[in-house]
Amino acid sequence: MIRLVVLRRTRPLKYGRLTTIALSLIAGIVLYTLILAAIGVSPVLTLSIISTSFISSGVVKDFIVLTVLGYALLVTFKGSLWNIGAEGQFYMGAVPVIYLTTIAFFTMGNVSIVQSILVIIGSIILAIIFGGLWGAIAGAIKAYAGVDEVPVTLILNYIAYYLVNILILGPFQGKYVYGYKRTDLIPEAYQLGIKIQLASTGNPIIDGFLSYVRELIIHGWWLVGLALVVFLVWWFFNKTSLGLKVKVLGSNPDYLVTAGWDVKKVTIASFAISGAIVGFMSALYLLGYLLRLEYPIEGQTAGYGYLAILVAWLSLLDIALVPVSAYIISSLTNAGIAQSSAPEVKQALTQAGFAGAELSFRWVMIGSILLTYSVLRFLSDYEVRVIRK
């Protein structure tokens, strides 16, 4: 008689982490290419678009956002607390930003530099608080009711959707939107984007480099915020007792109880910190790029909250690998969007009877990578042995 036994590896595979990431990326792209080839999309076109996306300056914005959100989720994932609610925390963080900039201190003219700074700082602080509180709600339900955090955070995402949509259709609806279901534009005095124009040189290599420089300058304040988040998350896990407790919670939760630490407080605090970081990025995104909210709210952020989950997983919860993972996911997301607009792709989908399905391409790609990652991560952490009796 033959039995298959699954055992956790006593020693990790050599270069297991980097191998898992690399193979997940390669196998996911191959699977995605084969899926599209089966419905008539040229593999050459698919691989060309994917390779181009990795050197496109359009990836900068998504890279910064996903890196920050990846670090936010790392705070809970390290403790085996699965915060799937970054989407809801992101939108709840946007509420005070819109209120302060388009209602409480809305202006059509110039304001003093002091007012601009105070409103921007106030918006960011309140976004951090709102995001943190929304995360803490999930943590409290997990800690005191014992309800699994995955469905709780998902439900809170949809509650956030509905709440923000109600606000957009009600008290937040703009006075200067010509009947559209959206908020007023955030006044220029409160915007964080840096405006810059770089002249074309006619050389594609130089122009490509300059486009990267331009994107980095435009999102300069975001880069400052990213650097701050990287330092704080590193400091949290390496220099604070709470960070140590979160790591212990993920590896040996029984030890926390034995040591007399309050697991409930650790759970709530980690969710609150995670949500606070998401709220911080929400404020930067709204003040520096989005500038208003529109109904329905669900399509405003390209699903950053969900993409960040893959960023955290693909990094294997390694602080140093989060930016690498974010860059990969950002590039592939942009590749999916670029491919969806290619005329050859639309024609192939129409002929195959999948007209209109091109909008889901990026999710097909992300799903392919997630599938291969799950399999490879399992093989990295476990081994299957054949036992003969």
mmCIF file of C-alpha atoms in Angstrom:
data_model
loop_
_atom_site.group_PDB
_atom_site.id
_atom_site.type_symbol
_atom_site.label_atom_id
_atom_site.label_comp_id
_atom_site.label_asym_id
_atom_site.label_seq_id
_atom_site.Cartn_x
_atom_site.Cartn_y
_atom_site.Cartn_z
ATOM 1 C CA MET A 1 0.000 0.000 0.000
ATOM 2 C CA ILE A 2 1.289 3.444 -0.941
ATOM 3 C CA ARG A 3 0.489 6.622 0.993
ATOM 4 C CA LEU A 4 1.415 10.213 0.259
ATOM 5 C CA VAL A 5 2.394 12.235 3.324
ATOM 6 C CA VAL A 6 2.778 16.035 3.312
ATOM 7 C CA LEU A 7 5.398 17.309 5.788
ATOM 8 C CA ARG A 8 6.707 20.808 6.497
ATOM 9 C CA ARG A 9 10.328 21.110 5.490
ATOM 10 C CA THR A 10 12.726 21.150 8.438
ATOM 11 C CA ARG A 11 15.155 23.289 6.457
ATOM 12 C CA PRO A 12 14.135 25.870 3.864
ATOM 13 C CA LEU A 13 15.193 25.308 0.275
ATOM 14 C CA LYS A 14 18.379 27.083 -0.770
ATOM 15 C CA TYR A 15 17.410 30.328 -2.501
ATOM 16 C CA GLY A 16 13.807 29.226 -1.969
ATOM 17 C CA ARG A 17 12.401 32.734 -1.636
ATOM 18 C CA LEU A 18 13.952 34.199 -4.754
ATOM 19 C CA THR A 19 13.234 31.014 -6.690
ATOM 20 C CA THR A 20 9.565 31.116 -5.698
ATOM 21 C CA ILE A 21 9.207 34.727 -6.822
ATOM 22 C CA ALA A 22 11.058 34.190 -10.109
ATOM 23 C CA LEU A 23 9.256 30.982 -11.023
ATOM 24 C CA SER A 24 5.869 32.426 -10.028
ATOM 25 C CA LEU A 25 6.463 35.343 -12.357
ATOM 26 C CA ILE A 26 7.704 33.223 -15.275
ATOM 27 C CA ALA A 27 5.125 30.446 -14.914
ATOM 28 C CA GLY A 28 2.312 32.971 -14.410
ATOM 29 C CA ILE A 29 3.234 34.868 -17.582
ATOM 30 C CA VAL A 30 3.507 31.621 -19.545
ATOM 31 C CA LEU A 31 0.095 30.469 -18.300
ATOM 32 C CA TYR A 32 -1.424 33.857 -19.113
ATOM 33 C CA THR A 33 0.125 33.795 -22.607
ATOM 34 C CA LEU A 34 -1.220 30.295 -23.258
ATOM 35 C CA ILE A 35 -4.718 31.289 -22.112
ATOM 36 C CA LEU A 36 -4.780 34.219 -24.512
ATOM 37 C CA ALA A 37 -3.224 32.156 -27.310
ATOM 38 C CA ALA A 38 -6.077 29.679 -26.932
ATOM 39 C CA ILE A 39 -8.571 32.409 -27.866
ATOM 40 C CA GLY A 40 -6.523 33.740 -30.740
ATOM 41 C CA VAL A 41 -4.230 36.405 -29.260
ATOM 42 C CA SER A 42 -0.687 36.230 -30.621
ATOM 43 C CA PRO A 43 1.884 35.119 -28.001
ATOM 44 C CA VAL A 44 4.401 37.470 -29.626
ATOM 45 C CA LEU A 45 2.053 40.423 -29.075
ATOM 46 C CA THR A 46 1.376 39.382 -25.478
ATOM 47 C CA LEU A 47 5.054 39.006 -24.560
ATOM 48 C CA SER A 48 5.943 42.231 -26.376
ATOM 49 C CA ILE A 49 3.411 44.224 -24.363
ATOM 50 C CA ILE A 50 4.528 42.608 -21.095
ATOM 51 C CA SER A 51 8.217 43.299 -21.722
ATOM 52 C CA THR A 52 7.487 46.905 -22.690
ATOM 53 C CA SER A 53 5.493 47.460 -19.494
ATOM 54 C CA PHE A 54 8.552 46.693 -17.352
ATOM 55 C CA ILE A 55 10.443 49.659 -18.784
ATOM 56 C CA SER A 56 7.501 52.050 -19.073
ATOM 57 C CA SER A 57 7.435 55.192 -16.925
ATOM 58 C CA GLY A 58 3.709 54.632 -16.463
ATOM 59 C CA VAL A 59 4.552 52.099 -13.779
ATOM 60 C CA VAL A 60 5.903 54.715 -11.326
ATOM 61 C CA LYS A 61 2.545 55.816 -9.900
ATOM 62 C CA ASP A 62 1.267 52.287 -9.329
ATOM 63 C CA PHE A 63 4.639 51.186 -7.959
ATOM 64 C CA ILE A 64 4.616 53.806 -5.199
ATOM 65 C CA VAL A 65 0.999 53.145 -4.234
ATOM 66 C CA LEU A 66 1.369 49.365 -4.173
ATOM 67 C CA THR A 67 4.652 49.513 -2.266
ATOM 68 C CA VAL A 68 3.082 51.582 0.518
ATOM 69 C CA LEU A 69 -0.009 49.371 0.635
ATOM 70 C CA GLY A 70 2.174 46.272 0.552
ATOM 71 C CA TYR A 71 3.991 47.476 3.661
ATOM 72 C CA ALA A 72 0.635 48.252 5.280
ATOM 73 C CA LEU A 73 -0.550 44.676 4.796
ATOM 74 C CA LEU A 74 2.806 43.349 5.954
ATOM 75 C CA VAL A 75 2.016 44.672 9.432
ATOM 76 C CA THR A 76 -0.893 42.262 9.789
ATOM 77 C CA PHE A 77 0.288 39.437 7.534
ATOM 78 C CA LYS A 78 3.427 39.009 9.656
ATOM 79 C CA GLY A 79 1.097 38.150 12.521
ATOM 80 C CA SER A 80 -0.944 35.716 10.390
ATOM 81 C CA LEU A 81 -3.758 38.256 10.445
ATOM 82 C CA TRP A 82 -5.155 38.470 6.937
ATOM 83 C CA ASN A 83 -6.217 42.040 6.366
ATOM 84 C CA ILE A 84 -8.133 41.860 3.077
ATOM 85 C CA GLY A 85 -9.732 45.224 3.831
ATOM 86 C CA ALA A 86 -7.236 47.709 2.398
ATOM 87 C CA GLU A 87 -9.818 48.756 -0.213
ATOM 88 C CA GLY A 88 -12.294 49.859 2.450
ATOM 89 C CA GLN A 89 -9.603 51.486 4.581
ATOM 90 C CA PHE A 90 -8.401 53.375 1.505
ATOM 91 C CA TYR A 91 -11.841 54.828 0.812
ATOM 92 C CA MET A 92 -12.573 55.628 4.439
ATOM 93 C CA GLY A 93 -9.287 57.523 4.554
ATOM 94 C CA ALA A 94 -10.510 59.611 1.622
ATOM 95 C CA VAL A 95 -13.603 60.850 3.502
ATOM 96 C CA PRO A 96 -11.939 63.493 5.712
ATOM 97 C CA VAL A 97 -9.698 64.596 2.834
ATOM 98 C CA ILE A 98 -12.710 65.408 0.644
ATOM 99 C CA TYR A 99 -14.546 67.041 3.528
ATOM 100 C CA LEU A 100 -11.726 69.377 4.494
ATOM 101 C CA THR A 101 -10.622 70.333 0.989
ATOM 102 C CA THR A 102 -13.940 70.587 -0.894
ATOM 103 C CA ILE A 103 -16.387 71.546 1.852
ATOM 104 C CA ALA A 104 -14.933 72.925 5.070
ATOM 105 C CA PHE A 105 -12.108 74.941 3.468
ATOM 106 C CA PHE A 106 -13.158 74.985 -0.176
ATOM 107 C CA THR A 107 -11.999 78.020 -2.103
ATOM 108 C CA MET A 108 -12.092 79.236 -5.701
ATOM 109 C CA GLY A 109 -9.274 81.705 -5.177
ATOM 110 C CA ASN A 110 -5.923 82.024 -3.480
ATOM 111 C CA VAL A 111 -5.309 81.143 0.160
ATOM 112 C CA SER A 112 -2.402 81.769 2.472
ATOM 113 C CA ILE A 113 0.472 79.312 2.532
ATOM 114 C CA VAL A 114 -0.289 78.678 6.202
ATOM 115 C CA GLN A 115 -3.867 77.610 5.427
ATOM 116 C CA SER A 116 -2.684 75.370 2.597
ATOM 117 C CA ILE A 117 -0.180 73.598 4.830
ATOM 118 C CA LEU A 118 -2.624 73.226 7.711
ATOM 119 C CA VAL A 119 -5.391 71.825 5.512
ATOM 120 C CA ILE A 120 -3.035 69.367 3.802
ATOM 121 C CA ILE A 121 -1.520 68.205 7.097
ATOM 122 C CA GLY A 122 -4.957 68.013 8.716
ATOM 123 C CA SER A 123 -6.280 65.962 5.793
ATOM 124 C CA ILE A 124 -3.403 63.504 6.030
ATOM 125 C CA ILE A 125 -3.698 63.128 9.807
ATOM 126 C CA LEU A 126 -7.453 62.558 9.669
ATOM 127 C CA ALA A 127 -7.049 60.079 6.791
ATOM 128 C CA ILE A 128 -4.573 58.137 8.936
ATOM 129 C CA ILE A 129 -7.053 58.150 11.840
ATOM 130 C CA PHE A 130 -10.026 57.114 9.693
ATOM 131 C CA GLY A 131 -8.082 54.312 7.996
ATOM 132 C CA GLY A 132 -6.739 53.144 11.352
ATOM 133 C CA LEU A 133 -10.178 53.112 12.951
ATOM 134 C CA TRP A 134 -11.654 51.155 10.052
ATOM 135 C CA GLY A 135 -8.857 48.618 10.429
ATOM 136 C CA ALA A 136 -9.306 48.532 14.214
ATOM 137 C CA ILE A 137 -12.979 47.597 13.779
ATOM 138 C CA ALA A 138 -11.946 44.434 11.936
ATOM 139 C CA GLY A 139 -9.312 43.741 14.583
ATOM 140 C CA ALA A 140 -11.809 44.151 17.410
ATOM 141 C CA ILE A 141 -14.315 41.799 15.771
ATOM 142 C CA LYS A 142 -11.547 39.243 15.317
ATOM 143 C CA ALA A 143 -10.241 39.683 18.869
ATOM 144 C CA TYR A 144 -13.478 39.767 20.867
ATOM 145 C CA ALA A 145 -15.985 37.879 18.696
ATOM 146 C CA GLY A 146 -13.541 35.344 17.279
ATOM 147 C CA VAL A 147 -14.849 35.879 13.744
ATOM 148 C CA ASP A 148 -12.377 35.148 10.960
ATOM 149 C CA GLU A 149 -10.868 38.387 9.689
ATOM 150 C CA VAL A 150 -11.064 37.535 5.974
ATOM 151 C CA PRO A 151 -14.874 37.721 5.592
ATOM 152 C CA VAL A 152 -15.015 40.577 8.108
ATOM 153 C CA THR A 153 -12.575 42.770 6.184
ATOM 154 C CA LEU A 154 -14.263 41.919 2.884
ATOM 155 C CA ILE A 155 -17.647 42.920 4.279
ATOM 156 C CA LEU A 156 -16.142 46.140 5.633
ATOM 157 C CA ASN A 157 -14.874 46.893 2.129
ATOM 158 C CA TYR A 158 -18.413 46.863 0.784
ATOM 159 C CA ILE A 159 -19.728 48.840 3.720
ATOM 160 C CA ALA A 160 -17.089 51.465 2.936
ATOM 161 C CA TYR A 161 -18.146 51.446 -0.720
ATOM 162 C CA TYR A 162 -21.768 52.115 0.216
ATOM 163 C CA LEU A 163 -20.951 54.760 2.822
ATOM 164 C CA VAL A 164 -18.708 56.743 0.493
ATOM 165 C CA ASN A 165 -21.176 56.416 -2.391
ATOM 166 C CA ILE A 166 -23.932 57.771 -0.154
ATOM 167 C CA LEU A 167 -21.736 60.722 0.790
ATOM 168 C CA ILE A 168 -20.940 61.457 -2.867
ATOM 169 C CA LEU A 169 -24.636 61.414 -3.775
ATOM 170 C CA GLY A 170 -25.501 63.458 -0.703
ATOM 171 C CA PRO A 171 -23.535 65.963 1.377
ATOM 172 C CA PHE A 172 -20.300 65.600 -0.602
ATOM 173 C CA GLN A 173 -21.817 66.152 -4.053
ATOM 174 C CA GLY A 174 -20.105 69.101 -5.667
ATOM 175 C CA LYS A 175 -21.631 72.481 -6.389
ATOM 176 C CA TYR A 176 -19.601 72.942 -9.579
ATOM 177 C CA VAL A 177 -19.993 69.534 -11.250
ATOM 178 C CA TYR A 178 -22.810 70.344 -13.719
ATOM 179 C CA GLY A 179 -25.067 67.611 -12.416
ATOM 180 C CA TYR A 180 -22.461 64.847 -12.432
ATOM 181 C CA LYS A 181 -22.393 62.465 -9.469
ATOM 182 C CA ARG A 182 -19.068 63.498 -8.028
ATOM 183 C CA THR A 183 -17.383 65.829 -5.587
ATOM 184 C CA ASP A 184 -15.884 69.183 -6.453
ATOM 185 C CA LEU A 185 -12.263 69.197 -7.555
ATOM 186 C CA ILE A 186 -9.762 69.685 -4.740
ATOM 187 C CA PRO A 187 -8.551 73.311 -5.028
ATOM 188 C CA GLU A 188 -5.053 73.759 -6.411
ATOM 189 C CA ALA A 189 -3.940 75.292 -3.112
ATOM 190 C CA TYR A 190 -4.379 71.856 -1.467
ATOM 191 C CA GLN A 191 -2.930 69.682 -4.220
ATOM 192 C CA LEU A 192 0.332 67.806 -3.697
ATOM 193 C CA GLY A 193 1.217 67.048 -7.317
ATOM 194 C CA ILE A 194 4.331 68.762 -8.699
ATOM 195 C CA LYS A 195 3.789 70.143 -12.191
ATOM 196 C CA ILE A 196 6.653 69.851 -14.641
ATOM 197 C CA GLN A 197 7.131 69.664 -18.407
ATOM 198 C CA LEU A 198 10.230 68.204 -20.056
ATOM 199 C CA ALA A 199 10.881 68.918 -23.733
ATOM 200 C CA SER A 200 11.302 65.999 -26.131
ATOM 201 C CA THR A 201 14.829 65.406 -27.430
ATOM 202 C CA GLY A 202 13.833 63.161 -30.324
ATOM 203 C CA ASN A 203 15.988 60.343 -28.943
ATOM 204 C CA PRO A 204 13.725 57.501 -27.712
ATOM 205 C CA ILE A 205 16.211 56.303 -25.092
ATOM 206 C CA ILE A 206 16.775 59.772 -23.623
ATOM 207 C CA ASP A 207 13.058 60.595 -23.814
ATOM 208 C CA GLY A 208 12.265 57.332 -22.042
ATOM 209 C CA PHE A 209 14.692 58.208 -19.262
ATOM 210 C CA LEU A 210 13.294 61.746 -19.010
ATOM 211 C CA SER A 211 9.758 60.394 -18.747
ATOM 212 C CA TYR A 212 10.874 58.413 -15.680
ATOM 213 C CA VAL A 213 12.445 61.545 -14.221
ATOM 214 C CA ARG A 214 9.245 63.482 -14.894
ATOM 215 C CA GLU A 215 7.070 60.868 -13.151
ATOM 216 C CA LEU A 216 9.404 60.766 -10.150
ATOM 217 C CA ILE A 217 9.301 64.562 -9.823
ATOM 218 C CA ILE A 218 5.516 64.719 -10.227
ATOM 219 C CA HIS A 219 5.122 62.180 -7.442
ATOM 220 C CA GLY A 220 7.942 63.591 -5.342
ATOM 221 C CA TRP A 221 5.795 63.959 -2.222
ATOM 222 C CA TRP A 222 4.697 60.362 -2.599
ATOM 223 C CA LEU A 223 8.337 59.275 -2.627
ATOM 224 C CA VAL A 224 8.874 61.148 0.628
ATOM 225 C CA GLY A 225 5.850 59.364 2.086
ATOM 226 C CA LEU A 226 7.127 56.014 0.800
ATOM 227 C CA ALA A 227 10.526 56.540 2.423
ATOM 228 C CA LEU A 228 8.801 57.418 5.694
ATOM 229 C CA VAL A 229 6.629 54.286 5.574
ATOM 230 C CA VAL A 230 9.617 52.033 4.782
ATOM 231 C CA PHE A 231 11.536 53.401 7.765
ATOM 232 C CA LEU A 232 8.581 53.209 10.155
ATOM 233 C CA VAL A 233 7.683 49.627 9.200
ATOM 234 C CA TRP A 234 11.327 48.563 9.566
ATOM 235 C CA TRP A 235 11.520 50.340 12.922
ATOM 236 C CA PHE A 236 8.211 48.803 14.015
ATOM 237 C CA PHE A 237 9.358 45.221 13.435
ATOM 238 C CA ASN A 238 12.957 45.623 14.585
ATOM 239 C CA LYS A 239 12.866 48.180 17.386
ATOM 240 C CA THR A 240 9.473 47.939 19.131
ATOM 241 C CA SER A 241 8.004 45.363 21.473
ATOM 242 C CA LEU A 242 4.676 45.497 19.618
ATOM 243 C CA GLY A 243 6.423 44.582 16.362
ATOM 244 C CA LEU A 244 8.070 41.640 18.101
ATOM 245 C CA LYS A 245 4.704 40.528 19.463
ATOM 246 C CA VAL A 246 3.163 40.672 15.989
ATOM 247 C CA LYS A 247 5.938 38.439 14.616
ATOM 248 C CA VAL A 248 5.544 36.024 17.505
ATOM 249 C CA LEU A 249 1.780 36.008 16.950
ATOM 250 C CA GLY A 250 2.414 34.810 13.414
ATOM 251 C CA SER A 251 4.893 32.087 14.347
ATOM 252 C CA ASN A 252 3.951 30.941 17.855
ATOM 253 C CA PRO A 253 0.736 32.526 19.204
ATOM 254 C CA ASP A 254 0.688 30.205 22.223
ATOM 255 C CA TYR A 255 3.919 31.790 23.437
ATOM 256 C CA LEU A 256 2.197 35.186 23.618
ATOM 257 C CA VAL A 257 -0.390 33.759 25.982
ATOM 258 C CA THR A 258 2.258 31.955 28.050
ATOM 259 C CA ALA A 259 4.287 35.163 28.322
ATOM 260 C CA GLY A 260 1.239 37.026 29.584
ATOM 261 C CA TRP A 261 0.844 39.296 26.565
ATOM 262 C CA ASP A 262 -2.634 40.384 25.570
ATOM 263 C CA VAL A 263 -3.260 38.786 22.162
ATOM 264 C CA LYS A 264 -6.456 40.801 21.676
ATOM 265 C CA LYS A 265 -4.645 44.116 22.044
ATOM 266 C CA VAL A 266 -1.879 42.985 19.685
ATOM 267 C CA THR A 267 -4.486 41.962 17.097
ATOM 268 C CA ILE A 268 -6.384 45.249 17.265
ATOM 269 C CA ALA A 269 -3.194 47.331 17.243
ATOM 270 C CA SER A 270 -1.764 45.574 14.195
ATOM 271 C CA PHE A 271 -4.999 46.065 12.244
ATOM 272 C CA ALA A 272 -5.136 49.712 13.308
ATOM 273 C CA ILE A 273 -1.541 50.386 12.229
ATOM 274 C CA SER A 274 -2.115 48.608 8.924
ATOM 275 C CA GLY A 275 -5.260 50.651 8.255
ATOM 276 C CA ALA A 276 -3.495 53.862 9.277
ATOM 277 C CA ILE A 277 -0.777 53.323 6.651
ATOM 278 C CA VAL A 278 -3.466 52.652 4.039
ATOM 279 C CA GLY A 279 -5.235 55.860 5.091
ATOM 280 C CA PHE A 280 -1.968 57.761 4.728
ATOM 281 C CA MET A 281 -1.565 56.563 1.140
ATOM 282 C CA SER A 282 -5.221 57.368 0.475
ATOM 283 C CA ALA A 283 -4.624 61.012 1.408
ATOM 284 C CA LEU A 284 -1.531 61.257 -0.801
ATOM 285 C CA TYR A 285 -3.344 59.617 -3.713
ATOM 286 C CA LEU A 286 -6.337 61.919 -3.456
ATOM 287 C CA LEU A 287 -4.322 65.105 -2.944
ATOM 288 C CA GLY A 288 -1.707 64.265 -5.560
ATOM 289 C CA TYR A 289 -3.550 62.430 -8.304
ATOM 290 C CA LEU A 290 -7.266 61.641 -8.067
ATOM 291 C CA LEU A 291 -8.320 65.111 -6.798
ATOM 292 C CA ARG A 292 -12.026 64.145 -6.510
ATOM 293 C CA LEU A 293 -14.326 61.182 -5.902
ATOM 294 C CA GLU A 294 -16.935 59.991 -8.376
ATOM 295 C CA TYR A 295 -19.932 57.685 -8.152
ATOM 296 C CA PRO A 296 -19.674 54.711 -8.137
ATOM 297 C CA ILE A 297 -16.567 54.758 -5.995
ATOM 298 C CA GLU A 298 -15.524 51.145 -6.649
ATOM 299 C CA GLY A 299 -13.673 51.923 -9.878
ATOM 300 C CA GLN A 300 -11.599 54.840 -8.620
ATOM 301 C CA THR A 301 -8.378 53.113 -7.563
ATOM 302 C CA ALA A 302 -7.829 50.210 -9.977
ATOM 303 C CA GLY A 303 -8.294 47.732 -7.118
ATOM 304 C CA TYR A 304 -5.114 48.773 -5.319
ATOM 305 C CA GLY A 305 -6.302 47.259 -2.044
ATOM 306 C CA TYR A 306 -6.617 43.819 -3.605
ATOM 307 C CA LEU A 307 -3.465 44.078 -5.716
ATOM 308 C CA ALA A 308 -1.545 44.914 -2.535
ATOM 309 C CA ILE A 309 -2.462 41.477 -1.172
ATOM 310 C CA LEU A 310 -0.547 39.883 -4.019
ATOM 311 C CA VAL A 311 2.329 42.312 -3.446
ATOM 312 C CA ALA A 312 2.619 41.187 0.174
ATOM 313 C CA TRP A 313 2.329 37.493 -0.667
ATOM 314 C CA LEU A 314 4.746 37.633 -3.584
ATOM 315 C CA SER A 315 7.316 39.321 -1.313
ATOM 316 C CA LEU A 316 7.085 36.300 1.018
ATOM 317 C CA LEU A 317 6.522 38.852 3.808
ATOM 318 C CA ASP A 318 10.105 40.057 3.468
ATOM 319 C CA ILE A 319 10.460 43.816 4.049
ATOM 320 C CA ALA A 320 13.298 44.076 1.533
ATOM 321 C CA LEU A 321 11.328 42.315 -1.217
ATOM 322 C CA VAL A 322 8.117 44.378 -1.028
ATOM 323 C CA PRO A 323 9.354 47.027 -3.530
ATOM 324 C CA VAL A 324 10.472 44.282 -5.936
ATOM 325 C CA SER A 325 7.095 42.601 -5.684
ATOM 326 C CA ALA A 326 5.290 45.936 -6.103
ATOM 327 C CA TYR A 327 7.298 46.727 -9.237
ATOM 328 C CA ILE A 328 6.436 43.356 -10.764
ATOM 329 C CA ILE A 329 2.717 43.647 -10.012
ATOM 330 C CA SER A 330 2.613 47.272 -11.191
ATOM 331 C CA SER A 331 4.285 46.361 -14.483
ATOM 332 C CA LEU A 332 2.029 43.396 -15.112
ATOM 333 C CA THR A 333 -1.079 45.395 -14.227
ATOM 334 C CA ASN A 334 -0.105 48.061 -16.736
ATOM 335 C CA ALA A 335 0.601 45.340 -19.302
ATOM 336 C CA GLY A 336 -2.904 43.971 -18.855
ATOM 337 C CA ILE A 337 -4.405 47.425 -19.319
ATOM 338 C CA ALA A 338 -2.254 48.078 -22.412
ATOM 339 C CA GLN A 339 -3.183 44.749 -23.927
ATOM 340 C CA SER A 340 -6.890 45.348 -23.379
ATOM 341 C CA SER A 341 -6.712 48.409 -25.633
ATOM 342 C CA ALA A 342 -4.761 46.760 -28.467
ATOM 343 C CA PRO A 343 -6.895 46.497 -31.673
ATOM 344 C CA GLU A 344 -5.524 43.010 -32.443
ATOM 345 C CA VAL A 345 -6.660 41.781 -29.044
ATOM 346 C CA LYS A 346 -10.167 43.210 -29.379
ATOM 347 C CA GLN A 347 -10.524 41.647 -32.817
ATOM 348 C CA ALA A 348 -9.359 38.234 -31.601
ATOM 349 C CA LEU A 349 -11.737 38.332 -28.643
ATOM 350 C CA THR A 350 -14.664 39.348 -30.838
ATOM 351 C CA GLN A 351 -14.012 36.474 -33.232
ATOM 352 C CA ALA A 352 -13.767 34.054 -30.305
ATOM 353 C CA GLY A 353 -17.056 35.290 -28.846
ATOM 354 C CA PHE A 354 -15.486 37.127 -25.900
ATOM 355 C CA ALA A 355 -16.224 40.707 -26.968
ATOM 356 C CA GLY A 356 -15.829 43.116 -24.044
ATOM 357 C CA ALA A 357 -13.769 40.686 -21.956
ATOM 358 C CA GLU A 358 -10.545 42.640 -22.547
ATOM 359 C CA LEU A 359 -11.189 44.756 -19.453
ATOM 360 C CA SER A 360 -10.553 41.719 -17.256
ATOM 361 C CA PHE A 361 -7.143 40.951 -18.775
ATOM 362 C CA ARG A 362 -5.091 42.291 -15.893
ATOM 363 C CA TRP A 363 -7.034 40.130 -13.449
ATOM 364 C CA VAL A 364 -6.437 37.071 -15.629
ATOM 365 C CA MET A 365 -2.716 37.832 -15.517
ATOM 366 C CA ILE A 366 -2.680 38.482 -11.777
ATOM 367 C CA GLY A 367 -4.732 35.343 -11.183
ATOM 368 C CA SER A 368 -2.300 33.263 -13.229
ATOM 369 C CA ILE A 369 0.623 34.481 -11.159
ATOM 370 C CA LEU A 370 -1.253 33.976 -7.892
ATOM 371 C CA LEU A 371 -2.133 30.403 -8.887
ATOM 372 C CA THR A 372 1.451 29.495 -9.715
ATOM 373 C CA TYR A 373 2.707 31.322 -6.631
ATOM 374 C CA SER A 374 0.382 29.301 -4.379
ATOM 375 C CA VAL A 375 1.620 26.011 -5.832
ATOM 376 C CA LEU A 376 5.295 27.003 -5.672
ATOM 377 C CA ARG A 377 4.999 28.409 -2.166
ATOM 378 C CA PHE A 378 3.482 25.119 -1.043
ATOM 379 C CA LEU A 379 6.342 23.161 -2.614
ATOM 380 C CA SER A 380 8.838 25.549 -1.006
ATOM 381 C CA ASP A 381 7.430 25.095 2.505
ATOM 382 C CA TYR A 382 6.360 21.449 2.336
ATOM 383 C CA GLU A 383 7.577 18.196 0.881
ATOM 384 C CA VAL A 384 5.557 15.213 -0.256
ATOM 385 C CA ARG A 385 6.882 11.789 0.707
ATOM 386 C CA VAL A 386 5.792 8.399 -0.558
ATOM 387 C CA ILE A 387 5.395 5.809 2.183
ATOM 388 C CA ARG A 388 5.134 2.137 1.270
ATOM 389 C CA LYS A 389 3.521 -0.330 3.611
#
